[in-house]
């Protein structure tokens, strides 16, 4: 199987074809490739249809519009490592501006292609661009033009790229790129930590005194446990993973049905060709029979004439 050829076909399908028309065009490309390279044709038949948000990202990648966003990531990571609040603030404002501009550019490209993006799709586009800034592996993935599902950056965790690319082997930097840690883009969580860290000493002492007073008094009923944000994020991520798995399974079932349909159509075409050849052979044999009958009739006529001529001579 030729990875470069497969990646080229995948990019053409992802860029030229809207998601709604992807399956039909993929089947056509698979059939066209089958005569030359059956292995690559089989791999084409397994290419996954992109989600609308991934399709918009691939349109931006084709225009090389994502380079500035991805290149901004290392600057943010360096500023964060230096703990330079002014530089971090400046770069974050730049990031917000770049993400908004790219989302609008993606919306324009989708509209020009005849498939306007919904607000929900554009929100996924923005999240994917932020993930590309936060994680160098995700940056390589979105610039490849082979994205089939949106990405999301959650805190300092690596971006989940499982199943994100149409041809993973064609984008090695998505798996073996820079080992730099991703950027934490959860502003709210840092803001809460910052607020607690900057509380005046006096307030802390008053809080401590209040706690002591409460201990001196009769014990209050045990308070209800506070929600655990980390547990909630884990649950949300598990739900997202389950939904993504279900989506992949459904896509795989659709792909298998498409492959079976293509094989059945090939068999039908083969049977039609065989029937056509058999019909032609029957027609040829019928013509041969008719010619033989005609020749036989002529021979009998000649024989009868010869016999009649001989009888006339005998008289």
mmCIF file of C-alpha atoms in Angstrom:
data_model
loop_
_atom_site.group_PDB
_atom_site.id
_atom_site.type_symbol
_atom_site.label_atom_id
_atom_site.label_comp_id
_atom_site.label_asym_id
_atom_site.label_seq_id
_atom_site.Cartn_x
_atom_site.Cartn_y
_atom_site.Cartn_z
ATOM 1 C CA UNK A 1 0.000 0.000 0.000
ATOM 2 C CA UNK A 2 1.325 3.440 -0.960
ATOM 3 C CA UNK A 3 0.899 5.799 2.045
ATOM 4 C CA UNK A 4 1.623 8.930 -0.025
ATOM 5 C CA UNK A 5 -0.977 7.981 -2.632
ATOM 6 C CA UNK A 6 -3.512 7.147 0.079
ATOM 7 C CA UNK A 7 -2.865 10.458 1.862
ATOM 8 C CA UNK A 8 -3.215 12.356 -1.421
ATOM 9 C CA UNK A 9 -6.567 10.733 -2.156
ATOM 10 C CA UNK A 10 -7.687 11.361 1.437
ATOM 11 C CA UNK A 11 -6.824 15.061 1.218
ATOM 12 C CA UNK A 12 -8.700 15.388 -2.064
ATOM 13 C CA UNK A 13 -11.752 13.712 -0.567
ATOM 14 C CA UNK A 14 -11.617 15.777 2.636
ATOM 15 C CA UNK A 15 -11.108 19.088 0.842
ATOM 16 C CA UNK A 16 -13.078 18.811 -2.380
ATOM 17 C CA UNK A 17 -16.050 16.822 -1.149
ATOM 18 C CA UNK A 18 -18.542 18.036 1.449
ATOM 19 C CA UNK A 19 -19.154 15.519 4.273
ATOM 20 C CA UNK A 20 -22.622 14.717 2.914
ATOM 21 C CA UNK A 21 -21.147 13.558 -0.425
ATOM 22 C CA UNK A 22 -18.061 11.879 1.019
ATOM 23 C CA UNK A 23 -19.178 8.238 0.939
ATOM 24 C CA UNK A 24 -20.280 8.244 -2.711
ATOM 25 C CA UNK A 25 -17.076 9.944 -3.885
ATOM 26 C CA UNK A 26 -14.934 7.632 -1.753
ATOM 27 C CA UNK A 27 -16.564 4.600 -3.400
ATOM 28 C CA UNK A 28 -15.854 6.056 -6.851
ATOM 29 C CA UNK A 29 -12.177 6.668 -5.971
ATOM 30 C CA UNK A 30 -11.880 3.156 -4.567
ATOM 31 C CA UNK A 31 -13.171 1.589 -7.784
ATOM 32 C CA UNK A 32 -10.897 3.745 -9.918
ATOM 33 C CA UNK A 33 -7.854 2.634 -7.878
ATOM 34 C CA UNK A 34 -8.781 -1.068 -7.728
ATOM 35 C CA UNK A 35 -7.355 -2.007 -11.118
ATOM 36 C CA UNK A 36 -3.909 -0.512 -10.338
ATOM 37 C CA UNK A 37 -3.445 -1.142 -6.603
ATOM 38 C CA UNK A 38 -5.937 -3.315 -4.749
ATOM 39 C CA UNK A 39 -4.315 -2.744 -1.334
ATOM 40 C CA UNK A 40 -4.489 1.043 -1.651
ATOM 41 C CA UNK A 41 -8.032 0.736 -3.023
ATOM 42 C CA UNK A 42 -9.034 -1.269 0.060
ATOM 43 C CA UNK A 43 -7.472 1.406 2.310
ATOM 44 C CA UNK A 44 -9.388 4.124 0.443
ATOM 45 C CA UNK A 45 -12.588 2.229 1.168
ATOM 46 C CA UNK A 46 -11.786 2.464 4.900
ATOM 47 C CA UNK A 47 -11.262 6.254 4.955
ATOM 48 C CA UNK A 48 -13.551 7.883 7.504
ATOM 49 C CA UNK A 49 -15.948 10.679 6.706
ATOM 50 C CA UNK A 50 -14.953 13.954 8.448
ATOM 51 C CA UNK A 51 -17.211 15.715 10.905
ATOM 52 C CA UNK A 52 -18.336 19.192 9.766
ATOM 53 C CA UNK A 53 -15.882 20.888 12.149
ATOM 54 C CA UNK A 54 -12.958 18.743 10.965
ATOM 55 C CA UNK A 55 -13.917 19.517 7.358
ATOM 56 C CA UNK A 56 -13.725 23.268 8.098
ATOM 57 C CA UNK A 57 -10.306 22.784 9.730
ATOM 58 C CA UNK A 58 -9.100 20.877 6.650
ATOM 59 C CA UNK A 59 -10.290 23.751 4.444
ATOM 60 C CA UNK A 60 -8.213 26.155 6.556
ATOM 61 C CA UNK A 61 -5.219 23.810 6.424
ATOM 62 C CA UNK A 62 -5.461 23.672 2.636
ATOM 63 C CA UNK A 63 -5.227 27.483 2.599
ATOM 64 C CA UNK A 64 -2.222 27.292 5.015
ATOM 65 C CA UNK A 65 -4.215 29.587 7.280
ATOM 66 C CA UNK A 66 -3.382 27.655 10.463
ATOM 67 C CA UNK A 67 0.374 28.249 10.423
ATOM 68 C CA UNK A 68 0.269 31.437 12.512
ATOM 69 C CA UNK A 69 -1.936 29.816 15.143
ATOM 70 C CA UNK A 70 0.216 26.715 15.489
ATOM 71 C CA UNK A 71 3.429 28.763 15.502
ATOM 72 C CA UNK A 72 2.046 30.839 18.384
ATOM 73 C CA UNK A 73 2.010 27.747 20.628
ATOM 74 C CA UNK A 74 5.759 27.557 21.366
ATOM 75 C CA UNK A 75 5.784 31.260 22.293
ATOM 76 C CA UNK A 76 2.993 30.686 24.792
ATOM 77 C CA UNK A 77 4.762 27.673 26.278
ATOM 78 C CA UNK A 78 8.022 29.627 26.597
ATOM 79 C CA UNK A 79 6.296 32.577 28.246
ATOM 80 C CA UNK A 80 4.552 30.231 30.634
ATOM 81 C CA UNK A 81 7.841 28.543 31.530
ATOM 82 C CA UNK A 82 9.377 31.968 32.269
ATOM 83 C CA UNK A 83 6.324 32.923 34.358
ATOM 84 C CA UNK A 84 6.238 36.313 32.645
ATOM 85 C CA UNK A 85 2.674 37.524 33.347
ATOM 86 C CA UNK A 86 2.851 40.499 30.971
ATOM 87 C CA UNK A 87 4.081 38.429 28.047
ATOM 88 C CA UNK A 88 1.579 35.671 28.816
ATOM 89 C CA UNK A 89 -1.257 38.203 28.887
ATOM 90 C CA UNK A 90 -0.158 39.706 25.570
ATOM 91 C CA UNK A 91 0.140 36.325 23.910
ATOM 92 C CA UNK A 92 -3.246 35.200 25.231
ATOM 93 C CA UNK A 93 -4.900 38.274 23.745
ATOM 94 C CA UNK A 94 -3.141 37.488 20.485
ATOM 95 C CA UNK A 95 -4.343 33.892 20.703
ATOM 96 C CA UNK A 96 -7.942 34.995 21.228
ATOM 97 C CA UNK A 97 -7.737 37.309 18.228
ATOM 98 C CA UNK A 98 -6.151 34.658 16.000
ATOM 99 C CA UNK A 99 -8.705 31.996 16.966
ATOM 100 C CA UNK A 100 -11.633 34.341 16.303
ATOM 101 C CA UNK A 101 -10.225 35.382 12.911
ATOM 102 C CA UNK A 102 -9.584 31.791 11.860
ATOM 103 C CA UNK A 103 -13.058 30.662 12.918
ATOM 104 C CA UNK A 104 -14.556 33.424 10.771
ATOM 105 C CA UNK A 105 -12.299 32.489 7.861
ATOM 106 C CA UNK A 106 -13.407 28.869 8.213
ATOM 107 C CA UNK A 107 -17.051 29.934 8.248
ATOM 108 C CA UNK A 108 -16.493 31.923 5.039
ATOM 109 C CA UNK A 109 -14.806 28.965 3.326
ATOM 110 C CA UNK A 110 -17.650 26.630 4.306
ATOM 111 C CA UNK A 111 -20.234 29.103 3.027
ATOM 112 C CA UNK A 112 -18.359 29.529 -0.256
ATOM 113 C CA UNK A 113 -18.364 25.740 -0.616
ATOM 114 C CA UNK A 114 -22.146 25.714 -0.255
ATOM 115 C CA UNK A 115 -22.288 24.206 3.245
ATOM 116 C CA UNK A 116 -22.489 26.976 5.908
ATOM 117 C CA UNK A 117 -21.231 26.004 9.368
ATOM 118 C CA UNK A 118 -23.567 26.173 12.353
ATOM 119 C CA UNK A 119 -22.584 27.999 15.571
ATOM 120 C CA UNK A 120 -22.014 24.625 17.271
ATOM 121 C CA UNK A 121 -19.638 23.569 14.484
ATOM 122 C CA UNK A 122 -17.729 26.838 14.712
ATOM 123 C CA UNK A 123 -17.361 26.364 18.469
ATOM 124 C CA UNK A 124 -15.703 23.002 17.757
ATOM 125 C CA UNK A 125 -13.507 24.716 15.157
ATOM 126 C CA UNK A 126 -12.325 27.242 17.777
ATOM 127 C CA UNK A 127 -11.659 24.459 20.310
ATOM 128 C CA UNK A 128 -9.640 22.538 17.714
ATOM 129 C CA UNK A 129 -7.505 25.574 16.890
ATOM 130 C CA UNK A 130 -6.838 26.160 20.604
ATOM 131 C CA UNK A 131 -5.837 22.510 20.950
ATOM 132 C CA UNK A 132 -3.417 22.945 18.036
ATOM 133 C CA UNK A 133 -1.803 25.835 19.916
ATOM 134 C CA UNK A 134 -1.681 23.941 23.203
ATOM 135 C CA UNK A 135 -0.137 20.670 22.007
ATOM 136 C CA UNK A 136 2.567 20.385 19.300
ATOM 137 C CA UNK A 137 1.267 16.968 18.263
ATOM 138 C CA UNK A 138 -2.210 18.393 17.749
ATOM 139 C CA UNK A 139 -0.622 21.253 15.817
ATOM 140 C CA UNK A 140 0.910 18.782 13.372
ATOM 141 C CA UNK A 141 -2.441 17.000 13.074
ATOM 142 C CA UNK A 142 -4.488 20.082 12.163
ATOM 143 C CA UNK A 143 -1.896 21.349 9.667
ATOM 144 C CA UNK A 144 -1.913 18.005 7.831
ATOM 145 C CA UNK A 145 -5.270 18.533 6.107
ATOM 146 C CA UNK A 146 -6.210 14.979 7.162
ATOM 147 C CA UNK A 147 -8.347 15.706 10.228
ATOM 148 C CA UNK A 148 -11.606 13.732 10.513
ATOM 149 C CA UNK A 149 -12.788 14.782 13.975
ATOM 150 C CA UNK A 150 -12.434 17.936 16.118
ATOM 151 C CA UNK A 151 -9.895 18.200 18.947
ATOM 152 C CA UNK A 152 -10.069 19.557 22.456
ATOM 153 C CA UNK A 153 -7.423 20.598 24.965
ATOM 154 C CA UNK A 154 -8.215 19.870 28.617
ATOM 155 C CA UNK A 155 -5.856 21.566 31.052
ATOM 156 C CA UNK A 156 -2.327 20.182 30.971
ATOM 157 C CA UNK A 157 -3.370 16.831 29.504
ATOM 158 C CA UNK A 158 -2.161 15.837 26.048
ATOM 159 C CA UNK A 159 -4.734 16.280 23.300
ATOM 160 C CA UNK A 160 -6.439 12.986 22.435
ATOM 161 C CA UNK A 161 -5.523 12.217 18.800
ATOM 162 C CA UNK A 162 -6.929 8.681 18.740
ATOM 163 C CA UNK A 163 -8.895 8.329 15.505
ATOM 164 C CA UNK A 164 -8.416 12.008 14.632
ATOM 165 C CA UNK A 165 -6.542 11.527 11.347
ATOM 166 C CA UNK A 166 -7.638 9.865 8.120
ATOM 167 C CA UNK A 167 -4.124 8.463 7.480
ATOM 168 C CA UNK A 168 -2.174 8.547 10.789
ATOM 169 C CA UNK A 169 1.018 7.103 9.241
ATOM 170 C CA UNK A 170 1.188 10.117 6.905
ATOM 171 C CA UNK A 171 1.603 12.539 9.863
ATOM 172 C CA UNK A 172 4.481 11.213 11.999
ATOM 173 C CA UNK A 173 4.881 14.563 13.790
ATOM 174 C CA UNK A 174 1.468 14.017 15.357
ATOM 175 C CA UNK A 175 2.979 11.113 17.298
ATOM 176 C CA UNK A 176 6.714 11.852 17.566
ATOM 177 C CA UNK A 177 6.919 15.644 17.528
ATOM 178 C CA UNK A 178 8.135 17.985 20.239
ATOM 179 C CA UNK A 179 7.878 16.698 23.794
ATOM 180 C CA UNK A 180 7.012 20.167 25.104
ATOM 181 C CA UNK A 181 4.126 20.120 27.593
ATOM 182 C CA UNK A 182 0.762 21.427 26.383
ATOM 183 C CA UNK A 183 -0.520 24.836 27.431
ATOM 184 C CA UNK A 184 -3.165 25.078 30.127
ATOM 185 C CA UNK A 185 -6.034 26.985 28.477
ATOM 186 C CA UNK A 186 -8.487 26.710 31.397
ATOM 187 C CA UNK A 187 -8.431 30.327 32.507
ATOM 188 C CA UNK A 188 -11.089 29.896 35.175
ATOM 189 C CA UNK A 189 -9.179 27.258 37.098
ATOM 190 C CA UNK A 190 -6.055 29.429 37.233
ATOM 191 C CA UNK A 191 -8.127 32.464 38.195
ATOM 192 C CA UNK A 192 -9.543 30.621 41.205
ATOM 193 C CA UNK A 193 -6.073 29.558 42.299
ATOM 194 C CA UNK A 194 -4.799 33.119 41.812
ATOM 195 C CA UNK A 195 -7.652 34.538 43.912
ATOM 196 C CA UNK A 196 -6.920 32.171 46.770
ATOM 197 C CA UNK A 197 -3.180 32.846 46.586
ATOM 198 C CA UNK A 198 -3.617 36.628 46.685
ATOM 199 C CA UNK A 199 -5.944 36.725 49.723
ATOM 200 C CA UNK A 200 -4.589 39.145 52.374
ATOM 201 C CA UNK A 201 -2.992 37.688 55.480
ATOM 202 C CA UNK A 202 -5.554 39.356 57.697
ATOM 203 C CA UNK A 203 -8.392 37.578 55.973
ATOM 204 C CA UNK A 204 -6.553 34.277 56.367
ATOM 205 C CA UNK A 205 -6.165 34.903 60.116
ATOM 206 C CA UNK A 206 -9.857 35.744 60.441
ATOM 207 C CA UNK A 207 -10.725 32.534 58.624
ATOM 208 C CA UNK A 208 -8.522 30.581 60.996
ATOM 209 C CA UNK A 209 -10.192 32.205 64.026
ATOM 210 C CA UNK A 210 -13.634 31.427 62.625
ATOM 211 C CA UNK A 211 -12.632 27.787 62.255
ATOM 212 C CA UNK A 212 -11.431 27.693 65.867
ATOM 213 C CA UNK A 213 -14.685 29.248 67.099
ATOM 214 C CA UNK A 214 -16.662 26.663 65.191
ATOM 215 C CA UNK A 215 -14.657 23.859 66.794
ATOM 216 C CA UNK A 216 -15.380 25.315 70.274
ATOM 217 C CA UNK A 217 -19.094 25.283 69.627
ATOM 218 C CA UNK A 218 -21.252 22.202 69.385
ATOM 219 C CA UNK A 219 -20.503 20.320 66.173
ATOM 220 C CA UNK A 220 -22.675 21.242 63.246
ATOM 221 C CA UNK A 221 -24.230 18.630 60.994
ATOM 222 C CA UNK A 222 -21.722 17.237 58.554
ATOM 223 C CA UNK A 223 -21.862 19.387 55.409
ATOM 224 C CA UNK A 224 -22.675 17.855 52.061
ATOM 225 C CA UNK A 225 -19.578 16.991 50.061
ATOM 226 C CA UNK A 226 -18.526 19.647 47.599
ATOM 227 C CA UNK A 227 -18.529 18.745 43.918
ATOM 228 C CA UNK A 228 -15.199 17.432 42.670
ATOM 229 C CA UNK A 229 -14.331 19.353 39.453
ATOM 230 C CA UNK A 230 -11.641 16.826 38.563
ATOM 231 C CA UNK A 231 -14.100 13.945 38.897
ATOM 232 C CA UNK A 232 -16.653 15.831 36.825
ATOM 233 C CA UNK A 233 -14.052 16.448 34.112
ATOM 234 C CA UNK A 234 -13.081 12.776 34.153
ATOM 235 C CA UNK A 235 -16.726 11.747 33.837
ATOM 236 C CA UNK A 236 -17.244 14.191 30.978
ATOM 237 C CA UNK A 237 -14.123 12.898 29.240
ATOM 238 C CA UNK A 238 -15.278 9.288 29.691
ATOM 239 C CA UNK A 239 -18.674 10.192 28.226
ATOM 240 C CA UNK A 240 -16.937 11.907 25.304
ATOM 241 C CA UNK A 241 -14.701 8.864 24.755
ATOM 242 C CA UNK A 242 -17.718 6.553 24.818
ATOM 243 C CA UNK A 243 -19.560 8.762 22.323
ATOM 244 C CA UNK A 244 -16.460 8.914 20.108
ATOM 245 C CA UNK A 245 -16.150 5.116 20.229
ATOM 246 C CA UNK A 246 -19.812 4.737 19.319
ATOM 247 C CA UNK A 247 -19.332 7.175 16.442
ATOM 248 C CA UNK A 248 -16.295 5.237 15.189
ATOM 249 C CA UNK A 249 -18.224 1.962 15.425
ATOM 250 C CA UNK A 250 -21.102 3.463 13.446
ATOM 251 C CA UNK A 251 -18.688 4.796 10.832
ATOM 252 C CA UNK A 252 -17.025 1.383 10.637
ATOM 253 C CA UNK A 253 -20.417 -0.287 10.133
ATOM 254 C CA UNK A 254 -21.224 2.220 7.400
ATOM 255 C CA UNK A 255 -17.854 1.626 5.763
ATOM 256 C CA UNK A 256 -18.387 -2.143 5.844
ATOM 257 C CA UNK A 257 -21.838 -1.757 4.297
ATOM 258 C CA UNK A 258 -20.352 0.461 1.586
ATOM 259 C CA UNK A 259 -17.620 -2.099 0.867
ATOM 260 C CA UNK A 260 -20.169 -4.917 0.666
ATOM 261 C CA UNK A 261 -22.314 -2.820 -1.645
ATOM 262 C CA UNK A 262 -19.304 -2.083 -3.852
ATOM 263 C CA UNK A 263 -18.398 -5.789 -3.977
ATOM 264 C CA UNK A 264 -21.994 -6.713 -4.846
ATOM 265 C CA UNK A 265 -22.066 -4.113 -7.601
ATOM 266 C CA UNK A 266 -18.781 -5.464 -8.947
ATOM 267 C CA UNK A 267 -20.201 -8.990 -8.943
ATOM 268 C CA UNK A 268 -23.350 -7.774 -10.666
ATOM 269 C CA UNK A 269 -21.259 -5.988 -13.291
ATOM 270 C CA UNK A 270 -19.211 -9.160 -13.792
ATOM 271 C CA UNK A 271 -22.335 -11.279 -14.199
ATOM 272 C CA UNK A 272 -23.752 -8.729 -16.632
ATOM 273 C CA UNK A 273 -20.584 -8.952 -18.727
ATOM 274 C CA UNK A 274 -20.735 -12.752 -18.665
ATOM 275 C CA UNK A 275 -24.412 -12.679 -19.671
ATOM 276 C CA UNK A 276 -23.579 -10.294 -22.477
ATOM 277 C CA UNK A 277 -20.825 -12.617 -23.726
ATOM 278 C CA UNK A 278 -23.113 -15.640 -23.421
ATOM 279 C CA UNK A 279 -25.889 -13.842 -25.319
ATOM 280 C CA UNK A 280 -23.451 -12.900 -28.068
ATOM 281 C CA UNK A 281 -22.277 -16.519 -28.293
ATOM 282 C CA UNK A 282 -25.873 -17.777 -28.544
ATOM 283 C CA UNK A 283 -26.586 -15.261 -31.278
ATOM 284 C CA UNK A 284 -23.410 -16.338 -33.136
ATOM 285 C CA UNK A 285 -24.382 -20.005 -32.903
ATOM 286 C CA UNK A 286 -27.902 -19.220 -34.087
ATOM 287 C CA UNK A 287 -26.467 -17.386 -37.097
ATOM 288 C CA UNK A 288 -24.184 -20.351 -37.810
ATOM 289 C CA UNK A 289 -27.176 -22.686 -37.601
ATOM 290 C CA UNK A 290 -29.173 -20.492 -39.968
ATOM 291 C CA UNK A 291 -26.258 -20.360 -42.422
ATOM 292 C CA UNK A 292 -25.880 -24.144 -42.245
ATOM 293 C CA UNK A 293 -29.591 -24.643 -42.884
ATOM 294 C CA UNK A 294 -29.408 -22.320 -45.879
ATOM 295 C CA UNK A 295 -26.389 -24.159 -47.239
ATOM 296 C CA UNK A 296 -28.147 -27.487 -46.684
ATOM 297 C CA UNK A 297 -31.210 -26.277 -48.559
ATOM 298 C CA UNK A 298 -29.052 -25.125 -51.479
ATOM 299 C CA UNK A 299 -27.206 -28.440 -51.548
ATOM 300 C CA UNK A 300 -30.483 -30.359 -51.639
ATOM 301 C CA UNK A 301 -31.714 -28.160 -54.498
ATOM 302 C CA UNK A 302 -28.491 -28.804 -56.444
ATOM 303 C CA UNK A 303 -28.786 -32.561 -55.786
ATOM 304 C CA UNK A 304 -32.395 -32.640 -56.934
ATOM 305 C CA UNK A 305 -31.489 -30.737 -60.100
ATOM 306 C CA UNK A 306 -28.617 -33.125 -60.820
ATOM 307 C CA UNK A 307 -30.855 -36.156 -60.317
ATOM 308 C CA UNK A 308 -33.483 -34.680 -62.592
ATOM 309 C CA UNK A 309 -30.860 -33.944 -65.250
ATOM 310 C CA UNK A 310 -29.566 -37.527 -65.075
ATOM 311 C CA UNK A 311 -33.062 -38.948 -65.443
ATOM 312 C CA UNK A 312 -33.685 -36.784 -68.478
ATOM 313 C CA UNK A 313 -30.513 -38.101 -70.111
ATOM 314 C CA UNK A 314 -31.597 -41.669 -69.495
ATOM 315 C CA UNK A 315 -34.710 -41.286 -71.470
#
